Coordinates of C-alpha atoms in Angstrom, one line a residue:
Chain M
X786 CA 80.0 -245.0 -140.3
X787 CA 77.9 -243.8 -137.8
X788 CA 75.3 -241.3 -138.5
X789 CA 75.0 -238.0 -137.1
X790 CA 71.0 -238.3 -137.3
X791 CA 69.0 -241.5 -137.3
X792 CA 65.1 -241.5 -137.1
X793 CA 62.8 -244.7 -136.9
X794 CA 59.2 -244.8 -137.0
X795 CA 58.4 -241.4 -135.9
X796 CA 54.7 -240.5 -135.1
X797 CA 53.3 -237.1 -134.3
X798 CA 49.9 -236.6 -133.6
X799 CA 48.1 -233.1 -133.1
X800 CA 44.0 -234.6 -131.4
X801 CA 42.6 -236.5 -134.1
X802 CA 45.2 -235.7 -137.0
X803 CA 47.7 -237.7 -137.2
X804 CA 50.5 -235.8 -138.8
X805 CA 53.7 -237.9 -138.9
X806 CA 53.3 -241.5 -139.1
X807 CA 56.3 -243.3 -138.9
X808 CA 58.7 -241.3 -140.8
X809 CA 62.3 -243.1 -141.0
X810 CA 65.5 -241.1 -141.9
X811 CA 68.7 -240.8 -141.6
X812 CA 71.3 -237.6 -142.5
X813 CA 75.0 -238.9 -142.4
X814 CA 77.7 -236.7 -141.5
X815 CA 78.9 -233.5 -144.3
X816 CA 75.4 -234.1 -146.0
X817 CA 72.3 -232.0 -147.2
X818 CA 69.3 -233.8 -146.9
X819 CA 66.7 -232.8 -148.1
X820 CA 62.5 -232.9 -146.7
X821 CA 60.3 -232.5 -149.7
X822 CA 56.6 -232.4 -150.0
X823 CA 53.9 -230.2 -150.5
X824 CA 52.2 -228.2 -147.7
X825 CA 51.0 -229.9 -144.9
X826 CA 52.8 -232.9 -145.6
X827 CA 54.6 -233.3 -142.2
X828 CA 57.6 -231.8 -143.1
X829 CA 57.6 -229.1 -140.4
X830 CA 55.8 -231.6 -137.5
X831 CA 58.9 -233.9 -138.2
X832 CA 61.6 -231.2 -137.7
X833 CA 60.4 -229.8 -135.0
X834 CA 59.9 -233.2 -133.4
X835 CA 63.6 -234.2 -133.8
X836 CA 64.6 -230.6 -131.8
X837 CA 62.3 -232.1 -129.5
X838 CA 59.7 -229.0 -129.8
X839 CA 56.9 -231.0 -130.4
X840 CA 55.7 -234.6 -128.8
X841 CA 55.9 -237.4 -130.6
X842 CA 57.0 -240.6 -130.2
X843 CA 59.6 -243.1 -132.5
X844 CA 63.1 -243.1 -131.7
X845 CA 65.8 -240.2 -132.6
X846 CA 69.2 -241.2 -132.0
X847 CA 71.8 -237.9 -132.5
X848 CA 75.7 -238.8 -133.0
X849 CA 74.5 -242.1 -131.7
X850 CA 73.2 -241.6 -128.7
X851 CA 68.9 -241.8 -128.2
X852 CA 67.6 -238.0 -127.5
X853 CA 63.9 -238.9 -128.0
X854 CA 62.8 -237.8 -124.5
X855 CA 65.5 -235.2 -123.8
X856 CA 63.9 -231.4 -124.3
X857 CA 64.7 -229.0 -126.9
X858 CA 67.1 -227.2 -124.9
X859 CA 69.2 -230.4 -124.2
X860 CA 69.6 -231.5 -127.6
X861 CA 70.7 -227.9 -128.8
X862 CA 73.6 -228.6 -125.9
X863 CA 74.1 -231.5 -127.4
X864 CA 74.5 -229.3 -130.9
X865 CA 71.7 -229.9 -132.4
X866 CA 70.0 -226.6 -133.5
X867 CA 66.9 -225.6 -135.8
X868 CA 66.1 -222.5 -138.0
X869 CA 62.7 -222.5 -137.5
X870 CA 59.7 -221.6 -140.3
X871 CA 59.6 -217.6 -140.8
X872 CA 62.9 -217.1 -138.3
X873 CA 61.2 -217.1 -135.1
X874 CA 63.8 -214.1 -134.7
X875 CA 63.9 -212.5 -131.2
X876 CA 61.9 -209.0 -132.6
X877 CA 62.5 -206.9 -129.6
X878 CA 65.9 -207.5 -129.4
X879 CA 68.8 -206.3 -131.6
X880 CA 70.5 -208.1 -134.5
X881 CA 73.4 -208.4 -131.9
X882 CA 71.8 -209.1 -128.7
X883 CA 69.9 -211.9 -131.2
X884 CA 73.1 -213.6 -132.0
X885 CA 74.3 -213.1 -128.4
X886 CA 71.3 -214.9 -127.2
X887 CA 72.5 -217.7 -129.7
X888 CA 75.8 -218.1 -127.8
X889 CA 74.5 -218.6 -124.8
X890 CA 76.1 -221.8 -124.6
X891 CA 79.2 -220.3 -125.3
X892 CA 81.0 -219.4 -122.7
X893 CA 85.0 -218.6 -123.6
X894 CA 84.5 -214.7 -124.7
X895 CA 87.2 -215.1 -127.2
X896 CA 85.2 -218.4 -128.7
X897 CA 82.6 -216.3 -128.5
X898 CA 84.5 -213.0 -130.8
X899 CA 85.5 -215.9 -133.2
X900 CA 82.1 -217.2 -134.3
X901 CA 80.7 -213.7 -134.7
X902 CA 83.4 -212.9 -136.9
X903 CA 82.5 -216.0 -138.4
X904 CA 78.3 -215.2 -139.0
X905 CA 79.4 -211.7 -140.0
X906 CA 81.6 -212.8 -142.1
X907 CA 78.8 -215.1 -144.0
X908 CA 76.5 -212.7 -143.4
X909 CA 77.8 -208.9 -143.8
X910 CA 74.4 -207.8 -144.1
X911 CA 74.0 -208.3 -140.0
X912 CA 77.0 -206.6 -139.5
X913 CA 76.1 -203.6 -140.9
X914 CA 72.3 -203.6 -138.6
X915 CA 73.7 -205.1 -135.3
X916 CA 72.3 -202.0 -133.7
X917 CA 68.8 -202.7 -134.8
X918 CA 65.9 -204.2 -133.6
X919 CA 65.3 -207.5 -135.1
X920 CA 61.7 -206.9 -136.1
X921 CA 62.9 -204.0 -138.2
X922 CA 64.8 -206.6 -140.7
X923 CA 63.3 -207.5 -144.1
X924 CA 61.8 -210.8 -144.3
X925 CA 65.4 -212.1 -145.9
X926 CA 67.3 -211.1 -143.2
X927 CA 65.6 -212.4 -140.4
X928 CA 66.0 -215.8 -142.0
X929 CA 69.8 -214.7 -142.3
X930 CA 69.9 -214.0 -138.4
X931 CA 67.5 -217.1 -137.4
X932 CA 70.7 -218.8 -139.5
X933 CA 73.7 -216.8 -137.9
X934 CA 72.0 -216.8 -134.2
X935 CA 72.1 -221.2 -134.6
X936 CA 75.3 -220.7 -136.0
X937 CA 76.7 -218.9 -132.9
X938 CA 76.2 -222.4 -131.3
X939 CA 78.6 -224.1 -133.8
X940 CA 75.7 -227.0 -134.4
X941 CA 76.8 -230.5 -135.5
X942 CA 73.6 -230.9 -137.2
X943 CA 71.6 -228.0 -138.4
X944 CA 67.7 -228.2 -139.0
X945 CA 66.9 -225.4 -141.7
X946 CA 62.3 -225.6 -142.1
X947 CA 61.2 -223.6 -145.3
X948 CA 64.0 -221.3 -145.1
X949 CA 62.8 -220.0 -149.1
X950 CA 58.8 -219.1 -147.6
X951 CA 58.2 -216.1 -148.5
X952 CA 61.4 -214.9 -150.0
X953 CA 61.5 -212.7 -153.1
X954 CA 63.7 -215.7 -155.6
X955 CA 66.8 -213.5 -156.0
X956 CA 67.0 -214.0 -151.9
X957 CA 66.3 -217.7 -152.8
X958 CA 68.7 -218.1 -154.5
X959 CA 71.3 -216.4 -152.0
X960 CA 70.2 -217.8 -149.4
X961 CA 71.0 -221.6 -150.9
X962 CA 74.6 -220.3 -152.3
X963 CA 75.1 -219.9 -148.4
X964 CA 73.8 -223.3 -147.5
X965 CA 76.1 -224.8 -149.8
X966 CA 79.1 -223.0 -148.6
X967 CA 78.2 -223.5 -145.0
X968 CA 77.7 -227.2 -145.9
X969 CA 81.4 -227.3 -147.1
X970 CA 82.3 -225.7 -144.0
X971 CA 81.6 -228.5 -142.6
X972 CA 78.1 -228.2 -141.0
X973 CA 75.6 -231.0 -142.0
X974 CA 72.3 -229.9 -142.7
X975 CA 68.5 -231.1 -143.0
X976 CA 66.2 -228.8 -144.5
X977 CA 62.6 -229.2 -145.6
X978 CA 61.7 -227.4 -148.8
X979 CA 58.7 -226.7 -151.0
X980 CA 60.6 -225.3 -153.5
X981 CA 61.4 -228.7 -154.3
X982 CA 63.1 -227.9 -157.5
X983 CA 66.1 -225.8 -155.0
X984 CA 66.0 -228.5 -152.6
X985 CA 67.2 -230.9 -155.0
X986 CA 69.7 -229.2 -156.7
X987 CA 71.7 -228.5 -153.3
X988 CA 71.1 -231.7 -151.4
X989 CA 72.8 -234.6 -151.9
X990 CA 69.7 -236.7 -150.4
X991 CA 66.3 -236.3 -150.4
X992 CA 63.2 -237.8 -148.5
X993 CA 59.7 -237.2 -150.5
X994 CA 56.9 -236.9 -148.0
X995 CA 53.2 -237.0 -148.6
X996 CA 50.4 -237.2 -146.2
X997 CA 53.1 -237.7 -142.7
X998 CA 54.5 -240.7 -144.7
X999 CA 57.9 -240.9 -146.9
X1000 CA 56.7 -242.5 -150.1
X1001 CA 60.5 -242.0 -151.8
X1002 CA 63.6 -241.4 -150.9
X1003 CA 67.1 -241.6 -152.7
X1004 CA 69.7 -239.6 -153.9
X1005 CA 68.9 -236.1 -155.1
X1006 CA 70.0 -236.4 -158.7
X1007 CA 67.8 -239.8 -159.3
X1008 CA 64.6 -237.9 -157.8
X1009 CA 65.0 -235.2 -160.2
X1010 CA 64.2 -237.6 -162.7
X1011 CA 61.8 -239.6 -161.6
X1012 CA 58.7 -239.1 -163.5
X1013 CA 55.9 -238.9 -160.6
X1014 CA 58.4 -236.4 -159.1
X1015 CA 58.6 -234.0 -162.0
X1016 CA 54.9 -234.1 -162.4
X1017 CA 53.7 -234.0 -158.6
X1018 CA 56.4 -231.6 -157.4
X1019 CA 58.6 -229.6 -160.5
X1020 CA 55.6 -229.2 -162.8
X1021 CA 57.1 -230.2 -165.9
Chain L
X1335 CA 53.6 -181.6 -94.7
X1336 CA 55.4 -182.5 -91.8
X1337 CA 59.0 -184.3 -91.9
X1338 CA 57.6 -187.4 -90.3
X1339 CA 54.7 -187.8 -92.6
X1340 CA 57.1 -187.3 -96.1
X1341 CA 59.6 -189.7 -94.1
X1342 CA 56.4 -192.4 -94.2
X1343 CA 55.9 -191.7 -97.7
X1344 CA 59.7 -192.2 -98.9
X1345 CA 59.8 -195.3 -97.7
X1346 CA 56.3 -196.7 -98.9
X1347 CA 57.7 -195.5 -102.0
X1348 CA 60.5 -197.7 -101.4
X1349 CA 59.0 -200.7 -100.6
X1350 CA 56.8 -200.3 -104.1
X1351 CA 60.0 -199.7 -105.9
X1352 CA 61.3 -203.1 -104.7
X1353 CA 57.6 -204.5 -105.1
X1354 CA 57.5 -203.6 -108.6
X1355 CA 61.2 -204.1 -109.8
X1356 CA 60.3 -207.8 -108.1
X1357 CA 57.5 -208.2 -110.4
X1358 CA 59.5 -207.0 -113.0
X1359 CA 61.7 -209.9 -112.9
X1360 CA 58.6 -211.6 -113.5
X1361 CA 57.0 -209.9 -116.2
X1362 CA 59.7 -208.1 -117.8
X1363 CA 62.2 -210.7 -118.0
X1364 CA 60.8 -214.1 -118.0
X1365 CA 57.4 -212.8 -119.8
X1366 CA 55.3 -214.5 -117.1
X1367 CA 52.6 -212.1 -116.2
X1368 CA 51.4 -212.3 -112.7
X1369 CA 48.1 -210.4 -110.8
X1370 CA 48.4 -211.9 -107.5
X1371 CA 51.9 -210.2 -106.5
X1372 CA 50.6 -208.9 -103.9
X1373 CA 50.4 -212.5 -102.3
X1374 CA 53.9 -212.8 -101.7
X1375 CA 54.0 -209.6 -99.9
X1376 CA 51.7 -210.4 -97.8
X1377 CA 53.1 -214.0 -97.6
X1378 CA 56.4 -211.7 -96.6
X1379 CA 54.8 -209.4 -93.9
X1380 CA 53.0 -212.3 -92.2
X1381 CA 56.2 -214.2 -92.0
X1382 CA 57.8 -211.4 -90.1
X1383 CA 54.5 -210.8 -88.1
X1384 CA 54.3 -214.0 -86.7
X1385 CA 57.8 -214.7 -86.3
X1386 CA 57.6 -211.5 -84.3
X1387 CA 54.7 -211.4 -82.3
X1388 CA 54.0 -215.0 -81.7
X1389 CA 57.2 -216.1 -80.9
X1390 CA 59.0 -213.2 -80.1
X1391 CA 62.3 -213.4 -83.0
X1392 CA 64.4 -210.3 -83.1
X1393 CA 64.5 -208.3 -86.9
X1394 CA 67.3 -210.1 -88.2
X1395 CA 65.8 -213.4 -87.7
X1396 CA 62.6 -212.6 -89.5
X1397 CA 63.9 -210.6 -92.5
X1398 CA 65.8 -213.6 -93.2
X1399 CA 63.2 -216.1 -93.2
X1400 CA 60.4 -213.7 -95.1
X1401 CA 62.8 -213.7 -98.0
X1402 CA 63.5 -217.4 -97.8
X1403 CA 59.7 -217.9 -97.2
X1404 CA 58.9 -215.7 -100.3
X1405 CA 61.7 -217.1 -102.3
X1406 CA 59.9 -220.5 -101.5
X1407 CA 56.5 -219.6 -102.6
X1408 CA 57.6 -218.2 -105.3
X1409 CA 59.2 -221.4 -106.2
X1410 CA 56.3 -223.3 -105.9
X1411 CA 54.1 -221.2 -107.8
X1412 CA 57.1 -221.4 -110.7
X1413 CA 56.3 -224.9 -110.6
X1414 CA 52.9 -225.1 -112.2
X1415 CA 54.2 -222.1 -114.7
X1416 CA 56.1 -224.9 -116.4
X1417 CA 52.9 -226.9 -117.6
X1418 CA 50.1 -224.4 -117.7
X1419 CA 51.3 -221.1 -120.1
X1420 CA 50.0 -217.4 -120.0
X1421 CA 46.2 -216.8 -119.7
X1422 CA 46.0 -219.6 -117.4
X1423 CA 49.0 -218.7 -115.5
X1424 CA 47.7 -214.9 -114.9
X1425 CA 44.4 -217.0 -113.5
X1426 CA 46.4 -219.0 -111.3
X1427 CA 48.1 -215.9 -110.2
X1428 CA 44.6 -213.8 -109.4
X1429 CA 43.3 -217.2 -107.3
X1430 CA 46.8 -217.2 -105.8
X1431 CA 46.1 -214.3 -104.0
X1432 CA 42.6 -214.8 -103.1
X1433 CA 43.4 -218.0 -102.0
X1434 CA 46.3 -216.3 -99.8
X1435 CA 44.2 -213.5 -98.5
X1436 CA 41.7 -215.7 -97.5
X1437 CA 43.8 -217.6 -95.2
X1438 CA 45.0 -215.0 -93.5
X1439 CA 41.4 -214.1 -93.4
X1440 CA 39.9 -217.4 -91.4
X1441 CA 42.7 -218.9 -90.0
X1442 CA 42.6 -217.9 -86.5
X1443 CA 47.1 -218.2 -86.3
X1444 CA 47.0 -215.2 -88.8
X1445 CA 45.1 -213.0 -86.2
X1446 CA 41.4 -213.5 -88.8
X1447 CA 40.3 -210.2 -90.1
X1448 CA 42.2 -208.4 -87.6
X1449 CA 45.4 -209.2 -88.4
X1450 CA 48.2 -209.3 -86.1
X1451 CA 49.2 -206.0 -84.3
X1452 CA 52.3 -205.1 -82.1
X1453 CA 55.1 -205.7 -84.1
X1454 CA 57.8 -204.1 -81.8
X1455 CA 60.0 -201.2 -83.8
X1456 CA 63.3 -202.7 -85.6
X1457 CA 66.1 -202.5 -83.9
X1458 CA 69.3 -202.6 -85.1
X1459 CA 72.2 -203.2 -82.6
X1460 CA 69.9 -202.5 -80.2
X1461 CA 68.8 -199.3 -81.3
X1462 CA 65.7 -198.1 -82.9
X1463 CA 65.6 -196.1 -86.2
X1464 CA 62.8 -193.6 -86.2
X1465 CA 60.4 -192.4 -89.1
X1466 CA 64.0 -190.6 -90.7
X1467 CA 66.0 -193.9 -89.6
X1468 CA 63.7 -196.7 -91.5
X1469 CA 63.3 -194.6 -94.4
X1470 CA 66.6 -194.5 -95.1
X1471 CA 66.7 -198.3 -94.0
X1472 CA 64.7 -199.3 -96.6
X1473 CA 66.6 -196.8 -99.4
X1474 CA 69.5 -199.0 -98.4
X1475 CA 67.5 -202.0 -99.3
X1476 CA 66.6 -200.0 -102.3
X1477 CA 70.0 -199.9 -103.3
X1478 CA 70.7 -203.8 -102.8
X1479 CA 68.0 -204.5 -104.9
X1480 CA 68.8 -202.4 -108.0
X1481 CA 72.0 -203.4 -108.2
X1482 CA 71.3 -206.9 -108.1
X1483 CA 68.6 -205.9 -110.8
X1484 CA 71.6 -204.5 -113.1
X1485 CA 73.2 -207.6 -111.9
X1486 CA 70.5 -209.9 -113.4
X1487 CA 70.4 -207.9 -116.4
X1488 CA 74.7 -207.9 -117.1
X1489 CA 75.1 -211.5 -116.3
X1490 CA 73.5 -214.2 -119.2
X1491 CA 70.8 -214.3 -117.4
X1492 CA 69.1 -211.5 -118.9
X1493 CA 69.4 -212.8 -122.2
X1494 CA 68.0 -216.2 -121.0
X1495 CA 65.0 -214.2 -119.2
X1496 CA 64.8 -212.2 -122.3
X1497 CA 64.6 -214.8 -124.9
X1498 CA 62.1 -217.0 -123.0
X1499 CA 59.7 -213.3 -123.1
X1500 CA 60.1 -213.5 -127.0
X1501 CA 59.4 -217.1 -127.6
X1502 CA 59.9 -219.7 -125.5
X1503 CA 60.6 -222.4 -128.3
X1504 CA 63.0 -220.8 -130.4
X1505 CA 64.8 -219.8 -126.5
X1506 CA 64.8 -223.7 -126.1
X1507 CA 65.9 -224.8 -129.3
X1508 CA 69.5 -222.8 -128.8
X1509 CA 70.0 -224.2 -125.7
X1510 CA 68.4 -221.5 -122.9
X1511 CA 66.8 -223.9 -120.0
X1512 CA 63.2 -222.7 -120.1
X1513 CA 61.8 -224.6 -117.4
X1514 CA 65.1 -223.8 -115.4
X1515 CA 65.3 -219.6 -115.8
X1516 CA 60.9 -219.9 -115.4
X1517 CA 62.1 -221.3 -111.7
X1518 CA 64.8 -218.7 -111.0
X1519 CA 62.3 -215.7 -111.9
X1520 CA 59.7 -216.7 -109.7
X1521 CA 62.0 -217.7 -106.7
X1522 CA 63.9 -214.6 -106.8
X1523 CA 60.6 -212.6 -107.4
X1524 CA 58.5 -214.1 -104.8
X1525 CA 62.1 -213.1 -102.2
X1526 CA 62.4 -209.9 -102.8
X1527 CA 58.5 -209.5 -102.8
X1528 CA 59.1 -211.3 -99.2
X1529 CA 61.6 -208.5 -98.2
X1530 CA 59.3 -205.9 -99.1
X1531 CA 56.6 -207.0 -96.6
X1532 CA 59.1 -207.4 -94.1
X1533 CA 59.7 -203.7 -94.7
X1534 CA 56.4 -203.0 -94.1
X1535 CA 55.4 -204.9 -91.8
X1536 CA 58.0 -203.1 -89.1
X1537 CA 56.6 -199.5 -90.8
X1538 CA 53.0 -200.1 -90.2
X1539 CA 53.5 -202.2 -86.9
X1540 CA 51.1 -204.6 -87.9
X1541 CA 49.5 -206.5 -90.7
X1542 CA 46.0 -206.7 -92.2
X1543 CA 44.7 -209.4 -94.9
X1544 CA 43.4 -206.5 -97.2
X1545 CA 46.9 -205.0 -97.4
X1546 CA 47.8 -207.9 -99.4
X1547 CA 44.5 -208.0 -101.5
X1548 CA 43.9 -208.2 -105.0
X1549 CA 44.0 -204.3 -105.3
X1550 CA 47.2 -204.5 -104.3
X1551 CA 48.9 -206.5 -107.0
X1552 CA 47.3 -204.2 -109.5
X1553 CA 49.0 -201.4 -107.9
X1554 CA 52.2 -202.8 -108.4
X1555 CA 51.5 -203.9 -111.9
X1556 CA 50.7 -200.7 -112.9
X1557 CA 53.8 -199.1 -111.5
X1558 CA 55.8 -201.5 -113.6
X1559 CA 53.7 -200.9 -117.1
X1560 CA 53.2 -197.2 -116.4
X1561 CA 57.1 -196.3 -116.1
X1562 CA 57.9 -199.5 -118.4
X1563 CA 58.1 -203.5 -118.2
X1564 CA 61.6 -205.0 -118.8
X1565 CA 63.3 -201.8 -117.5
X1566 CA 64.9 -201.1 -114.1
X1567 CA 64.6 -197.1 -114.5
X1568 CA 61.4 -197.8 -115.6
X1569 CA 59.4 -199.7 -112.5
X1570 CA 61.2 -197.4 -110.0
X1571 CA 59.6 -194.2 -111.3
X1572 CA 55.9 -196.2 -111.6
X1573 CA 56.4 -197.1 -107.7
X1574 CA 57.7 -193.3 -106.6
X1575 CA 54.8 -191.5 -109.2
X1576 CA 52.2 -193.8 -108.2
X1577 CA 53.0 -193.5 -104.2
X1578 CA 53.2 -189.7 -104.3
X1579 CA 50.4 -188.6 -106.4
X1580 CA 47.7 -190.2 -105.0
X1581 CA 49.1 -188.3 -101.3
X1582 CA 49.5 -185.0 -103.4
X1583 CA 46.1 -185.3 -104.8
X1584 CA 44.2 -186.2 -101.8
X1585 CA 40.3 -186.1 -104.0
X1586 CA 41.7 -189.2 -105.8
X1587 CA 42.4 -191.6 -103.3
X1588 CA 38.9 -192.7 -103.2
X1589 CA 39.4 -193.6 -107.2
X1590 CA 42.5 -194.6 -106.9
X1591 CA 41.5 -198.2 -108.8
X1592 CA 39.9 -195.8 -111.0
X1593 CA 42.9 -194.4 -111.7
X1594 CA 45.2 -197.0 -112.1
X1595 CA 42.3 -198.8 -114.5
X1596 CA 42.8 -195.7 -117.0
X1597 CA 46.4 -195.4 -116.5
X1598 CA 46.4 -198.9 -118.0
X1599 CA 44.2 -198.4 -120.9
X1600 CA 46.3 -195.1 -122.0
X1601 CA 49.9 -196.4 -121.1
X1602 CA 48.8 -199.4 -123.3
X1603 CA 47.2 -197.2 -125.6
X1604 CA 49.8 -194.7 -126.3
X1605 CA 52.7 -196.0 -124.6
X1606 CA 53.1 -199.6 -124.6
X1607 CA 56.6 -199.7 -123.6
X1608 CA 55.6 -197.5 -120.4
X1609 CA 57.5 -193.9 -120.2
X1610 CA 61.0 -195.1 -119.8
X1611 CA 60.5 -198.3 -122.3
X1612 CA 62.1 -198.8 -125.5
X1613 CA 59.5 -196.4 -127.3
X1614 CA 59.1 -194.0 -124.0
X1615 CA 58.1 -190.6 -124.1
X1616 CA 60.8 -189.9 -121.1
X1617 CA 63.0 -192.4 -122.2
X1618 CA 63.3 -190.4 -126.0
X1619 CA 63.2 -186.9 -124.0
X1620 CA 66.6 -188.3 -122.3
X1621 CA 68.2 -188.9 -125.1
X1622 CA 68.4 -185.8 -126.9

């Protein structure tokens, strides 16, 4: 089967620090996968580098095809899309205009009425502000509308980075009972976690990165038990 | 206050509305600030001047080719926004317009200090407008312009101008063009900048360097924050406030940077989305 994300030997470098240094990974299609590590680790260099935000160099092949030196704007055509650390929300613009902004790429108007049906639907919350500005949402709801406003694009592959920062753990936990269902909607995800306890229970995968390099990887439920796992990362 | 003179003033009004809804594409949309605005109207005017005078093109001719000529300079200076990103860009912008002054300064083709003079009147199927005439010319252009400003903002466009102001990566990462709507503001700025010193360089008859100086673009940036940046209501009261004032209250002109200095500070002060912004004193006062 092919995958829907394959990564080799990717490098980021920021100056001197050398952030990412040749991270491999692969996401196949209807998985979670999962980035864990503790802060600083990479995880956030190495999503943004496969949306393309960030230079870097390795190879990133999407749905088969090699995207490494397409921009961030191409790759989101080609339905890749990210939910960026702390939203990135549009704060002067409203909850609607937000998700409008997400559709750009949509042009059928009915498509369009669909797939905000659809993000209301997961999220009622943004219904019920569509009206406001973005910047007026709690910290929870931005990440709902950085979620619904990649959603509008109806991604093939969505990035989700630290979608828990911050987030009181009753929101946590909300916000990962929608992962799931939008995971069995079909979407397949990546998302880099600290809460690395969360990030296991959901994904199906997960790749353990420490100092820009992945120093285990394998299904979810074996990581959970590894020993240096549950003492480095779960604190038991 | 004779007719003629308020004539004058209505339509140097209406080439700073244009001047500052122009920049407002800039600033207000696509988030790239600019000081050297002024540039591209003088880049405009000369256009038309030397079309005119030198080789003796009728009005039709040169308004054409100062927009295209604007639009062009605009481009170009889009190009470099792609690589170098705000502070450096509003540099760029401020040398831009030195640069641009200057040339019309020592280059002997652009008349030197002098300028060019003896641009005949406009004529329009062979007629000439008068004082009443051209003001009412340039209202017309007025018109065209804000209604391809509601145009901008109706059409997708807005929301790709708008996004890139908020945050240029989270605009790329759903798929808005950056580098491609960066391109479109500055070409269709730097036009209709082009068609505004056409406009006035048929008003005034000829064309000086310092018209187009430094000065200048701060004028029209503070017509755009003062009445409010992203708004089209907003930049067109700026440009008619700040034209008429400074006429009404004759002891000012001598302080007029003065002026527009502290109308910055308090605008950004106390009303940082300019009067008819989001947060606007006038724009609230509307609405009840």
């Amino acid at each position: 089967m092919r995958s829907v994300l394959e990564v080799q030997n990717l490098n980021v470098r920021y100056g001197e620090i050398h952030a990412v240094k040749g991270v491999s990974l692969r996401v196949e299609k209807g998985e979670i996968v999962a980035l864990i590590g503790a802060n600083g680790a990479g995880k956030t260099s190495t999503l943004s580098a496969i949306m393309g935000m960030i230079r870097a160099e390795g190879s990133v092949k999407f749905m088969g095809k090699d995207i490494e030196r397409f921009s961030p704007w191409k790759r989101a055509q080609m339905g890749l899309s990210i939910v960026p650390e702390r939203a990135r929300v549009f704060p002067n613009m409203t909850v609607l205009e937000n998700l409008e902004v997400g559709a750009y790429l949509v042009k059928d108007k009915k498509v369009f009425k669909e797939r905000l049906e659809w993000v209301y639907d997961i999220f009622p919350r943004l219904r019920e502000r569509q009206k406001q500005l973005a910047l007026t949402l709690s910290g929870g709801e931005k990440q709902m509308l950085a979620i619904g406003r990649s959603l509008m694009n109806k991604p093939k592959l969505l990035l989700i980075d630290e979608i828990s920062l911050g987030l009181m753990p009753k929101l946590v936990d909300e916000i990962f009972q929608i992962l799931i269902k939008l995971n069995e909607s079909g979407i397949t995800l990546l998302i880099s976690e600290q809460n690395t306890k969360k990030a296991l229970e959901i994904s199906s995968r997960a790749y353990v990165l420490q100092n820009g390099r992945v120093v285990k990887e394998g299904p979810s439920g074996e990581l959970k038990e590894d020993e240096e796992i549950r003492k480095a990362y779960l604190g038991v | 206050m004779t007719l003629d003179y308020l004539y004058t003033l209505i339509t140097f009004s209406n080439i700073f509305i244009i001047l500052s809804l122009s920049l407002n594409v800039l600033i207000g949309y696509a988030g790239q600030v600019s000081l050297g605005h002024a540039a591209f109207f003088g880049i405009g005017a000369y256009t038309s001047a030397v079309l005119a005078v030198k080789f003796g093109l009728g009005y039709g001719t040169t308004l054409l080719l100062s927009v295209l000529i604007g639009g062009f300079f605009g481009f170009l200076l889009g190009l470099p926004s792609l690589r170098v990103r705000h502070d450096f860009l509003v540099l760029a912008t401020i040398g831009l317009n030195f640069v641009v002054v200057a040339l019309f300064k020592y280059i002997d083709f652009f008349g030197g200090p002098y300028g060019i003079i003896g641009l005949p009147a406009a004529k329009f199927f062979g007629k000439e407008l008068g004082t009443g005439g051209y003001a009412l010319y340039t209202a017309f252009w007025v018109v065209i312009v804000i209604l391809l400003m509601i145009y901008i903002e109706k059409i997708y466009l807005r929301y790709g101008f708008e996004a890139i102001r908020e945050n240029e990566d989270a605009a790329e990462s759903i798929g808005v063009s950056v580098p491609l709507f960066k391109i479109y503001a500055f070409t269709i700025s730097g036009a209709l900048a082009g068609l505004a010193g056409n406009l006035w360089a048929y008003q005034m008859g000829m064309v000086f360097p310092d018209d187009f100086s430094f000065p200048v673009s701060i004028t029209i940036l503070t017509m755009v924050v003062l009445g409010g940046v992203g708004t089209i209501s907003g930049p067109i009261l700026g440009a008619v406030l700040l034209t008429f004032l400074p006429e009404l209250l004759r002891f000012i002109q001598d302080y007029r940077l003065l002026l527009y200095g502290i109308i910055i500070v308090i605008v950004m002060m106390y009303q940082p989305s300019g009067l008819l912004g989001r947060q606007g004193i006038l724009r609230k006062a509307f609405k009840r």
